[in-house]
Amino acid sequence: MKYYPDNLVTVEYVLQTLENYKSESADVQKEVKQESIQKLGQLAASLGQDLQMIADRYQVLINRQQLTSTISTISGAIAGAVPVPIVQGLGVLISLGGSLITGVQSKNAAKAQAEVQTVQLKIQQVQTAIQQIQESAGGINTTALFVAGIAAFFFIGR
């Protein structure tokens, strides 16, 4: 990557990087936006792995096949900077996080739920950032993003 370090970055870092290159040529902005979506995809895959670690830590059942498949889908979309599968995968991760919250039945339930809700909030931030990038790039599939956003809020409220 030309505009980002190799390690994971935060959503705020991505948004600031986009802001820093706002006055550059259209070609540079396009390249920065593609790399931004890739970095957000990497963050999304990492958040999926965080959900798996929380499930393991608190010994809560989670649909591991769906989780693994979702992380694979997100990872596959990263190379091509394809935002829609990433956003859809984030919606699935939020859903799986909701099932983790309801599945925790122990003395550590409040702690586990707080951890999952923190991950869910980060997932929502990634979704919002990808949507902002797409809107600024034009040609956005707003229906897919709107549906993914509604699904995310539905599952968080559960």
GROMACS .gro file of N, CA and C in nm:
model
  474
    1MET      N    1   0.084  -0.118   0.000
    1MET     CA    2   0.000   0.000   0.000
    1MET      C    3   0.088   0.125   0.000
    2LYS      N    4   0.043   0.220  -0.071
    2LYS     CA    5   0.120   0.341  -0.089
    2LYS      C    6   0.087   0.448   0.016
    3TYR      N    7  -0.038   0.452   0.060
    3TYR     CA    8  -0.083   0.560   0.148
    3TYR      C    9  -0.107   0.517   0.292
    4TYR      N   10  -0.092   0.390   0.321
    4TYR     CA   11  -0.118   0.338   0.455
    4TYR      C   12  -0.005   0.247   0.502
    5PRO      N   13   0.014   0.238   0.632
    5PRO     CA   14   0.112   0.143   0.685
    5PRO      C   15   0.058   0.000   0.672
    6ASP      N   16   0.144  -0.097   0.692
    6ASP     CA   17   0.103  -0.237   0.681
    6ASP      C   18   0.013  -0.282   0.795
    7ASN      N   19   0.029  -0.222   0.912
    7ASN     CA   20  -0.049  -0.265   1.028
    7ASN      C   21  -0.193  -0.214   1.021
    8LEU      N   22  -0.277  -0.268   1.109
    8LEU     CA   23  -0.416  -0.223   1.116
    8LEU      C   24  -0.421  -0.077   1.159
    9VAL      N   25  -0.519  -0.006   1.107
    9VAL     CA   26  -0.539   0.134   1.146
    9VAL      C   27  -0.683   0.151   1.192
   10THR      N   28  -0.711   0.262   1.255
   10THR     CA   29  -0.846   0.290   1.303
   10THR      C   30  -0.929   0.356   1.193
   11VAL      N   31  -1.058   0.359   1.215
   11VAL     CA   32  -1.148   0.428   1.122
   11VAL      C   33  -1.110   0.576   1.116
   12GLU      N   34  -1.079   0.633   1.232
   12GLU     CA   35  -1.043   0.775   1.237
   12GLU      C   36  -0.918   0.802   1.153
   13TYR      N   37  -0.821   0.711   1.157
   13TYR     CA   38  -0.699   0.726   1.078
   13TYR      C   39  -0.732   0.726   0.929
   14VAL      N   40  -0.821   0.635   0.888
   14VAL     CA   41  -0.860   0.628   0.747
   14VAL      C   42  -0.928   0.758   0.705
   15LEU      N   43  -1.021   0.804   0.785
   15LEU     CA   44  -1.093   0.927   0.751
   15LEU      C   45  -0.999   1.047   0.744
   16GLN      N   46  -0.902   1.052   0.835
   16GLN     CA   47  -0.804   1.161   0.834
   16GLN      C   48  -0.715   1.153   0.710
   17THR      N   49  -0.678   1.033   0.671
   17THR     CA   50  -0.596   1.015   0.551
   17THR      C   51  -0.673   1.063   0.428
   18LEU      N   52  -0.800   1.028   0.421
   18LEU     CA   53  -0.883   1.075   0.309
   18LEU      C   54  -0.887   1.228   0.307
   19GLU      N   55  -0.903   1.286   0.423
   19GLU     CA   56  -0.908   1.432   0.433
   19GLU      C   57  -0.775   1.494   0.387
   20ASN      N   58  -0.664   1.433   0.425
   20ASN     CA   59  -0.532   1.485   0.389
   20ASN      C   60  -0.508   1.487   0.238
   21TYR      N   61  -0.571   1.396   0.165
   21TYR     CA   62  -0.549   1.387   0.021
   21TYR      C   63  -0.665   1.447  -0.059
   22LYS      N   64  -0.753   1.516   0.007
   22LYS     CA   65  -0.872   1.573  -0.057
   22LYS      C   66  -0.837   1.672  -0.169
   23SER      N   67  -0.728   1.744  -0.156
   23SER     CA   68  -0.693   1.845  -0.255
   23SER      C   69  -0.602   1.791  -0.366
   24GLU      N   70  -0.573   1.662  -0.364
   24GLU     CA   71  -0.488   1.602  -0.467
   24GLU      C   72  -0.568   1.576  -0.595
   25SER      N   73  -0.500   1.529  -0.697
   25SER     CA   74  -0.564   1.501  -0.825
   25SER      C   75  -0.668   1.389  -0.810
   26ALA      N   76  -0.756   1.380  -0.907
   26ALA     CA   77  -0.863   1.278  -0.904
   26ALA      C   78  -0.803   1.137  -0.902
   27ASP      N   79  -0.694   1.117  -0.974
   27ASP     CA   80  -0.631   0.985  -0.976
   27ASP      C   81  -0.576   0.947  -0.838
   28VAL      N   82  -0.512   1.042  -0.772
   28VAL     CA   83  -0.458   1.016  -0.638
   28VAL      C   84  -0.573   0.990  -0.541
   29GLN      N   85  -0.679   1.070  -0.549
   29GLN     CA   86  -0.794   1.051  -0.460
   29GLN      C   87  -0.857   0.913  -0.482
   30LYS      N   88  -0.867   0.871  -0.607
   30LYS     CA   89  -0.925   0.740  -0.636
   30LYS      C   90  -0.840   0.630  -0.573
   31GLU      N   91  -0.709   0.642  -0.587
   31GLU     CA   92  -0.617   0.543  -0.530
   31GLU      C   93  -0.626   0.541  -0.377
   32VAL      N   94  -0.634   0.659  -0.316
   32VAL     CA   95  -0.645   0.667  -0.170
   32VAL      C   96  -0.777   0.605  -0.125
   33LYS      N   97  -0.884   0.628  -0.199
   33LYS     CA   98  -1.015   0.571  -0.162
   33LYS      C   99  -1.012   0.419  -0.172
   34GLN      N  100  -0.947   0.367  -0.276
   34GLN     CA  101  -0.937   0.221  -0.289
   34GLN      C  102  -0.859   0.161  -0.173
   35GLU      N  103  -0.746   0.223  -0.142
   35GLU     CA  104  -0.667   0.173  -0.029
   35GLU      C  105  -0.743   0.189   0.103
   36SER      N  106  -0.823   0.293   0.113
   36SER     CA  107  -0.902   0.315   0.235
   36SER      C  108  -1.003   0.203   0.254
   37ILE      N  109  -1.069   0.164   0.146
   37ILE     CA  110  -1.164   0.054   0.154
   37ILE      C  111  -1.091  -0.075   0.190
   38GLN      N  112  -0.972  -0.095   0.135
   38GLN     CA  113  -0.894  -0.214   0.169
   38GLN      C  114  -0.858  -0.214   0.318
   39LYS      N  115  -0.814  -0.101   0.370
   39LYS     CA  116  -0.777  -0.093   0.512
   39LYS      C  117  -0.900  -0.116   0.601
   40LEU      N  118  -1.013  -0.061   0.561
   40LEU     CA  119  -1.136  -0.083   0.639
   40LEU      C  120  -1.179  -0.229   0.631
   41GLY      N  121  -1.157  -0.293   0.517
   41GLY     CA  122  -1.186  -0.435   0.504
   41GLY      C  123  -1.098  -0.518   0.596
   42GLN      N  124  -0.969  -0.481   0.605
   42GLN     CA  125  -0.879  -0.551   0.697
   42GLN      C  126  -0.927  -0.534   0.841
   43LEU      N  127  -0.971  -0.414   0.874
   43LEU     CA  128  -1.022  -0.389   1.008
   43LEU      C  129  -1.148  -0.472   1.033
   44ALA      N  130  -1.234  -0.482   0.932
   44ALA     CA  131  -1.357  -0.561   0.944
   44ALA      C  132  -1.325  -0.708   0.971
   45ALA      N  133  -1.229  -0.764   0.897
   45ALA     CA  134  -1.190  -0.904   0.919
   45ALA      C  135  -1.134  -0.923   1.059
   46SER      N  136  -1.057  -0.826   1.105
   46SER     CA  137  -1.001  -0.833   1.240
   46SER      C  138  -1.111  -0.829   1.346
   47LEU      N  139  -1.214  -0.748   1.323
   47LEU     CA  140  -1.325  -0.741   1.418
   47LEU      C  141  -1.402  -0.873   1.422
   48GLY      N  142  -1.413  -0.941   1.308
   48GLY     CA  143  -1.474  -1.074   1.306
   48GLY      C  144  -1.395  -1.171   1.392
   49GLN      N  145  -1.264  -1.162   1.383
   49GLN     CA  146  -1.179  -1.248   1.466
   49GLN      C  147  -1.193  -1.212   1.614
   50ASP      N  148  -1.214  -1.083   1.642
   50ASP     CA  149  -1.238  -1.041   1.781
   50ASP      C  150  -1.364  -1.107   1.837
   51LEU      N  151  -1.468  -1.114   1.754
   51LEU     CA  152  -1.591  -1.180   1.800
   51LEU      C  153  -1.564  -1.326   1.832
   52GLN      N  154  -1.485  -1.391   1.750
   52GLN     CA  155  -1.453  -1.531   1.774
   52GLN      C  156  -1.375  -1.547   1.905
   53MET      N  157  -1.282  -1.457   1.932
   53MET     CA  158  -1.205  -1.464   2.057
   53MET      C  159  -1.295  -1.441   2.179
   54ILE      N  160  -1.391  -1.351   2.167
   54ILE     CA  161  -1.484  -1.327   2.278
   54ILE      C  162  -1.567  -1.452   2.303
   55ALA      N  163  -1.614  -1.514   2.195
   55ALA     CA  164  -1.691  -1.638   2.209
   55ALA      C  165  -1.608  -1.745   2.278
   56ASP      N  166  -1.483  -1.758   2.241
   56ASP     CA  167  -1.394  -1.857   2.302
   56ASP      C  168  -1.369  -1.824   2.450
   57ARG      N  169  -1.343  -1.698   2.478
   57ARG     CA  170  -1.311  -1.656   2.615
   57ARG      C  171  -1.425  -1.685   2.711
   58TYR      N  172  -1.547  -1.660   2.666
   58TYR     CA  173  -1.663  -1.679   2.754
   58TYR      C  174  -1.737  -1.809   2.726
   59GLN      N  175  -1.678  -1.893   2.643
   59GLN     CA  176  -1.733  -2.025   2.610
   59GLN      C  177  -1.879  -2.016   2.565
   60VAL      N  178  -1.901  -1.929   2.470
   60VAL     CA  179  -2.035  -1.910   2.416
   60VAL      C  180  -2.038  -1.970   2.275
   61LEU      N  181  -2.144  -2.040   2.245
   61LEU     CA  182  -2.159  -2.096   2.111
   61LEU      C  183  -2.184  -1.984   2.011
   62ILE      N  184  -2.121  -1.995   1.897
   62ILE     CA  185  -2.142  -1.901   1.787
   62ILE      C  186  -2.139  -1.983   1.659
   63ASN      N  187  -2.209  -1.938   1.561
   63ASN     CA  188  -2.210  -2.007   1.433
   63ASN      C  189  -2.075  -1.985   1.366
   64ARG      N  190  -1.981  -2.073   1.397
   64ARG     CA  191  -1.843  -2.057   1.349
   64ARG      C  192  -1.833  -2.068   1.197
   65GLN      N  193  -1.917  -2.153   1.139
   65GLN     CA  194  -1.914  -2.167   0.994
   65GLN      C  195  -1.953  -2.034   0.928
   66GLN      N  196  -2.059  -1.972   0.980
   66GLN     CA  197  -2.102  -1.845   0.925
   66GLN      C  198  -1.997  -1.736   0.952
   67LEU      N  199  -1.939  -1.737   1.070
   67LEU     CA  200  -1.837  -1.640   1.105
   67LEU      C  201  -1.715  -1.655   1.013
   68THR      N  202  -1.667  -1.778   0.997
   68THR     CA  203  -1.551  -1.803   0.911
   68THR      C  204  -1.580  -1.766   0.767
   69SER      N  205  -1.698  -1.802   0.721
   69SER     CA  206  -1.739  -1.770   0.584
   69SER      C  207  -1.745  -1.619   0.563
   70THR      N  208  -1.797  -1.548   0.661
   70THR     CA  209  -1.809  -1.403   0.652
   70THR      C  210  -1.671  -1.337   0.649
   71ILE      N  211  -1.583  -1.383   0.736
   71ILE     CA  212  -1.447  -1.328   0.738
   71ILE      C  213  -1.378  -1.356   0.603
   72SER      N  214  -1.400  -1.475   0.548
   72SER     CA  215  -1.341  -1.509   0.418
   72SER      C  216  -1.397  -1.419   0.307
   73THR      N  217  -1.527  -1.393   0.311
   73THR     CA  218  -1.590  -1.307   0.211
   73THR      C  219  -1.531  -1.166   0.219
   74ILE      N  220  -1.519  -1.115   0.341
   74ILE     CA  221  -1.462  -0.982   0.360
   74ILE      C  222  -1.318  -0.980   0.310
   75SER      N  223  -1.241  -1.082   0.348
   75SER     CA  224  -1.101  -1.088   0.307
   75SER      C  225  -1.087  -1.096   0.156
   76GLY      N  226  -1.177  -1.169   0.092
   76GLY     CA  227  -1.174  -1.179  -0.054
   76GLY      C  228  -1.205  -1.048  -0.124
   77ALA      N  229  -1.287  -0.966  -0.060
   77ALA     CA  230  -1.325  -0.838  -0.120
   77ALA      C  231  -1.220  -0.731  -0.098
   78ILE      N  232  -1.128  -0.755  -0.007
   78ILE     CA  233  -1.027  -0.654   0.026
   78ILE      C  234  -0.935  -0.625  -0.093
   79ALA      N  235  -0.884  -0.728  -0.155
   79ALA     CA  236  -0.787  -0.710  -0.264
   79ALA      C  237  -0.842  -0.623  -0.375
   80GLY      N  238  -0.968  -0.643  -0.409
   80GLY     CA  239  -1.030  -0.564  -0.515
   80GLY      C  240  -1.095  -0.437  -0.467
   81ALA      N  241  -1.085  -0.410  -0.336
   81ALA     CA  242  -1.149  -0.293  -0.275
   81ALA      C  243  -1.296  -0.286  -0.312
   82VAL      N  244  -1.365  -0.401  -0.302
   82VAL     CA  245  -1.506  -0.411  -0.336
   82VAL      C  246  -1.586  -0.387  -0.208
   83PRO      N  247  -1.651  -0.272  -0.197
   83PRO     CA  248  -1.713  -0.235  -0.070
   83PRO      C  249  -1.842  -0.310  -0.033
   84VAL      N  250  -1.926  -0.344  -0.130
   84VAL     CA  251  -2.056  -0.403  -0.095
   84VAL      C  252  -2.042  -0.534  -0.018
   85PRO      N  253  -1.958  -0.631  -0.061
   85PRO     CA  254  -1.943  -0.754   0.020
   85PRO      C  255  -1.888  -0.725   0.159
   86ILE      N  256  -1.803  -0.625   0.169
   86ILE     CA  257  -1.749  -0.589   0.301
   86ILE      C  258  -1.861  -0.537   0.389
   87VAL      N  259  -1.943  -0.447   0.337
   87VAL     CA  260  -2.053  -0.391   0.415
   87VAL      C  261  -2.154  -0.500   0.452
   88GLN      N  262  -2.185  -0.588   0.358
   88GLN     CA  263  -2.277  -0.697   0.388
   88GLN      C  264  -2.219  -0.789   0.494
   89GLY      N  265  -2.089  -0.817   0.484
   89GLY     CA  266  -2.023  -0.900   0.585
   89GLY      C  267  -2.026  -0.835   0.722
   90LEU      N  268  -2.012  -0.703   0.725
   90LEU     CA  269  -2.019  -0.632   0.853
   90LEU      C  270  -2.158  -0.647   0.915
   91GLY      N  271  -2.261  -0.644   0.832
   91GLY     CA  272  -2.397  -0.666   0.884
   91GLY      C  273  -2.412  -0.804   0.946
   92VAL      N  274  -2.352  -0.904   0.883
   92VAL     CA  275  -2.355  -1.040   0.938
   92VAL      C  276  -2.279  -1.045   1.070
   93LEU      N  277  -2.164  -0.977   1.077
   93LEU     CA  278  -2.087  -0.976   1.201
   93LEU      C  279  -2.166  -0.913   1.314
   94ILE      N  280  -2.239  -0.807   1.284
   94ILE     CA  281  -2.320  -0.745   1.388
   94ILE      C  282  -2.428  -0.842   1.435
   95SER      N  283  -2.487  -0.915   1.342
   95SER     CA  284  -2.586  -1.016   1.376
   95SER      C  285  -2.526  -1.123   1.466
   96LEU      N  286  -2.408  -1.172   1.429
   96LEU     CA  287  -2.342  -1.274   1.510
   96LEU      C  288  -2.307  -1.220   1.648
   97GLY      N  289  -2.267  -1.093   1.652
   97GLY     CA  290  -2.240  -1.030   1.782
   97GLY      C  291  -2.365  -1.026   1.868
   98GLY      N  292  -2.479  -0.999   1.806
   98GLY     CA  293  -2.605  -0.999   1.880
   98GLY      C  294  -2.636  -1.136   1.937
   99SER      N  295  -2.605  -1.241   1.861
   99SER     CA  296  -2.630  -1.376   1.913
   99SER      C  297  -2.533  -1.408   2.026
  100LEU      N  298  -2.413  -1.351   2.022
  100LEU     CA  299  -2.320  -1.370   2.134
  100LEU      C  300  -2.374  -1.306   2.260
  101ILE      N  301  -2.428  -1.186   2.246
  101ILE     CA  302  -2.480  -1.114   2.363
  101ILE      C  303  -2.590  -1.195   2.430
  102THR      N  304  -2.682  -1.251   2.350
  102THR     CA  305  -2.792  -1.327   2.409
  102THR      C  306  -2.746  -1.463   2.461
  103GLY      N  307  -2.633  -1.513   2.411
  103GLY     CA  308  -2.586  -1.645   2.452
  103GLY      C  309  -2.504  -1.646   2.579
  104VAL      N  310  -2.462  -1.530   2.626
  104VAL     CA  311  -2.377  -1.525   2.746
  104VAL      C  312  -2.464  -1.540   2.870
  105GLN      N  313  -2.438  -1.646   2.945
  105GLN     CA  314  -2.514  -1.675   3.066
  105GLN      C  315  -2.415  -1.711   3.176
  106SER      N  316  -2.348  -1.614   3.230
  106SER     CA  317  -2.251  -1.645   3.335
  106SER      C  318  -2.231  -1.524   3.424
  107LYS      N  319  -2.144  -1.543   3.522
  107LYS     CA  320  -2.115  -1.431   3.611
  107LYS      C  321  -2.042  -1.319   3.537
  108ASN      N  322  -1.983  -1.351   3.424
  108ASN     CA  323  -1.913  -1.251   3.343
  108ASN      C  324  -2.000  -1.196   3.230
  109ALA      N  325  -2.130  -1.218   3.239
  109ALA     CA  326  -2.219  -1.179   3.130
  109ALA      C  327  -2.208  -1.030   3.097
  110ALA      N  328  -2.207  -0.945   3.196
  110ALA     CA  329  -2.202  -0.801   3.170
  110ALA      C  330  -2.072  -0.763   3.101
  111LYS      N  331  -1.962  -0.823   3.144
  111LYS     CA  332  -1.832  -0.795   3.083
  111LYS      C  333  -1.830  -0.843   2.938
  112ALA      N  334  -1.879  -0.963   2.915
  112ALA     CA  335  -1.882  -1.018   2.779
  112ALA      C  336  -1.970  -0.933   2.688
  113GLN      N  337  -2.086  -0.895   2.738
  113GLN     CA  338  -2.177  -0.813   2.658
  113GLN      C  339  -2.114  -0.678   2.625
  114ALA      N  340  -2.044  -0.619   2.721
  114ALA     CA  341  -1.976  -0.491   2.696
  114ALA      C  342  -1.869  -0.506   2.588
  115GLU      N  343  -1.795  -0.616   2.592
  115GLU     CA  344  -1.691  -0.639   2.490
  115GLU      C  345  -1.754  -0.654   2.351
  116VAL      N  346  -1.862  -0.730   2.343
  116VAL     CA  347  -1.928  -0.752   2.215
  116VAL      C  348  -1.986  -0.620   2.164
  117GLN      N  349  -2.046  -0.543   2.252
  117GLN     CA  350  -2.104  -0.416   2.209
  117GLN      C  351  -1.996  -0.319   2.161
  118THR      N  352  -1.879  -0.323   2.220
  118THR     CA  353  -1.767  -0.241   2.175
  118THR      C  354  -1.726  -0.281   2.033
  119VAL      N  355  -1.718  -0.412   2.008
  119VAL     CA  356  -1.684  -0.460   1.874
  119VAL      C  357  -1.794  -0.420   1.775
  120GLN      N  358  -1.920  -0.432   1.816
  120GLN     CA  359  -2.030  -0.394   1.728
  120GLN      C  360  -2.024  -0.246   1.692
  121LEU      N  361  -1.990  -0.162   1.788
  121LEU     CA  362  -1.977  -0.019   1.761
  121LEU      C  363  -1.866   0.007   1.660
  122LYS      N  364  -1.755  -0.062   1.674
  122LYS     CA  365  -1.645  -0.048   1.579
  122LYS      C  366  -1.688  -0.094   1.440
  123ILE      N  367  -1.767  -0.200   1.434
  123ILE     CA  368  -1.817  -0.250   1.306
  123ILE      C  369  -1.905  -0.144   1.240
  124GLN      N  370  -1.990  -0.081   1.319
  124GLN     CA  371  -2.077   0.025   1.265
  124GLN      C  372  -1.992   0.141   1.213
  125GLN      N  373  -1.885   0.174   1.283
  125GLN     CA  374  -1.798   0.282   1.237
  125GLN      C  375  -1.734   0.248   1.103
  126VAL      N  376  -1.695   0.122   1.086
  126VAL     CA  377  -1.637   0.078   0.958
  126VAL      C  378  -1.742   0.090   0.847
  127GLN      N  379  -1.864   0.045   0.877
  127GLN     CA  380  -1.972   0.054   0.777
  127GLN      C  381  -1.994   0.199   0.735
  128THR      N  382  -2.002   0.287   0.832
  128THR     CA  383  -2.026   0.429   0.804
  128THR      C  384  -1.913   0.488   0.721
  129ALA      N  385  -1.791   0.454   0.754
  129ALA     CA  386  -1.676   0.506   0.679
  129ALA      C  387  -1.677   0.458   0.535
  130ILE      N  388  -1.709   0.331   0.513
  130ILE     CA  389  -1.715   0.279   0.376
  130ILE      C  390  -1.826   0.350   0.299
  131GLN      N  391  -1.937   0.373   0.365
  131GLN     CA  392  -2.047   0.444   0.299
  131GLN      C  393  -2.004   0.586   0.261
  132GLN      N  394  -1.933   0.654   0.349
  132GLN     CA  395  -1.885   0.789   0.318
  132GLN      C  396  -1.791   0.788   0.198
  133ILE      N  397  -1.703   0.691   0.194
  133ILE     CA  398  -1.609   0.681   0.082
  133ILE      C  399  -1.684   0.658  -0.049
  134GLN      N  400  -1.781   0.569  -0.045
  134GLN     CA  401  -1.857   0.540  -0.167
  134GLN      C  402  -1.937   0.661  -0.212
  135GLU      N  403  -1.998   0.729  -0.117
  135GLU     CA  404  -2.078   0.847  -0.154
  135GLU      C  405  -1.990   0.954  -0.217
  136SER      N  406  -1.870   0.971  -0.167
  136SER     CA  407  -1.780   1.072  -0.223
  136SER      C  408  -1.724   1.028  -0.358
  137ALA      N  409  -1.724   0.898  -0.384
  137ALA     CA  410  -1.672   0.847  -0.511
  137ALA      C  411  -1.778   0.848  -0.620
  138GLY      N  412  -1.904   0.858  -0.582
  138GLY     CA  413  -2.013   0.852  -0.679
  138GLY      C  414  -2.040   0.708  -0.718
  139GLY      N  415  -2.151   0.686  -0.786
  139GLY     CA  416  -2.185   0.553  -0.834
  139GLY      C  417  -2.211   0.455  -0.721
  140ILE      N  418  -2.263   0.502  -0.612
  140ILE     CA  419  -2.284   0.418  -0.494
  140ILE      C  420  -2.411   0.335  -0.508
  141ASN      N  421  -2.407   0.215  -0.455
  141ASN     CA  422  -2.525   0.131  -0.447
  141ASN      C  423  -2.588   0.159  -0.311
  142THR      N  424  -2.666   0.267  -0.304
  142THR     CA  425  -2.721   0.311  -0.176
  142THR      C  426  -2.820   0.211  -0.119
  143THR      N  427  -2.891   0.140  -0.204
  143THR     CA  428  -2.988   0.043  -0.153
  143THR      C  429  -2.919  -0.065  -0.071
  144ALA      N  430  -2.811  -0.121  -0.121
  144ALA     CA  431  -2.739  -0.226  -0.049
  144ALA      C  432  -2.685  -0.174   0.083
  145LEU      N  433  -2.630  -0.054   0.080
  145LEU     CA  434  -2.576   0.002   0.204
  145LEU      C  435  -2.686   0.035   0.303
  146PHE      N  436  -2.799   0.086   0.253
  146PHE     CA  437  -2.910   0.119   0.341
  146PHE      C  438  -2.964  -0.007   0.408
  147VAL      N  439  -2.982  -0.112   0.331
  147VAL     CA  440  -3.031  -0.238   0.386
  147VAL      C  441  -2.932  -0.294   0.489
  148ALA      N  442  -2.803  -0.289   0.458
  148ALA     CA  443  -2.701  -0.337   0.552
  148ALA      C  444  -2.704  -0.255   0.681
  149GLY      N  445  -2.721  -0.124   0.667
  149GLY     CA  446  -2.728  -0.037   0.786
  149GLY      C  447  -2.850  -0.066   0.870
  150ILE      N  448  -2.964  -0.085   0.807
  150ILE     CA  449  -3.087  -0.118   0.881
  150ILE      C  450  -3.071  -0.251   0.953
  151ALA      N  451  -3.015  -0.349   0.884
  151ALA     CA  452  -2.993  -0.481   0.947
  151ALA      C  453  -2.901  -0.467   1.067
  152ALA      N  454  -2.799  -0.386   1.054
  152ALA     CA  455  -2.705  -0.366   1.164
  152ALA      C  456  -2.775  -0.308   1.286
  153PHE      N  457  -2.854  -0.204   1.265
  153PHE     CA  458  -2.923  -0.142   1.377
  153PHE      C  459  -3.027  -0.236   1.437
  154PHE      N  460  -3.091  -0.319   1.354
  154PHE     CA  461  -3.189  -0.414   1.404
  154PHE      C  462  -3.123  -0.513   1.499
  155PHE      N  463  -3.008  -0.567   1.459
  155PHE     CA  464  -2.942  -0.667   1.540
  155PHE      C  465  -2.877  -0.609   1.665
  156ILE      N  466  -2.834  -0.484   1.657
  156ILE     CA  467  -2.775  -0.422   1.776
  156ILE      C  468  -2.884  -0.400   1.882
  157GLY      N  469  -3.004  -0.369   1.837
  157GLY     CA  470  -3.112  -0.343   1.930
  157GLY      C  471  -3.165  -0.468   1.999
  158ARG      N  472  -3.123  -0.584   1.951
  158ARG     CA  473  -3.175  -0.711   2.008
  158ARG      C  474  -3.105  -0.747   2.137
   0.00000   0.00000   0.00000
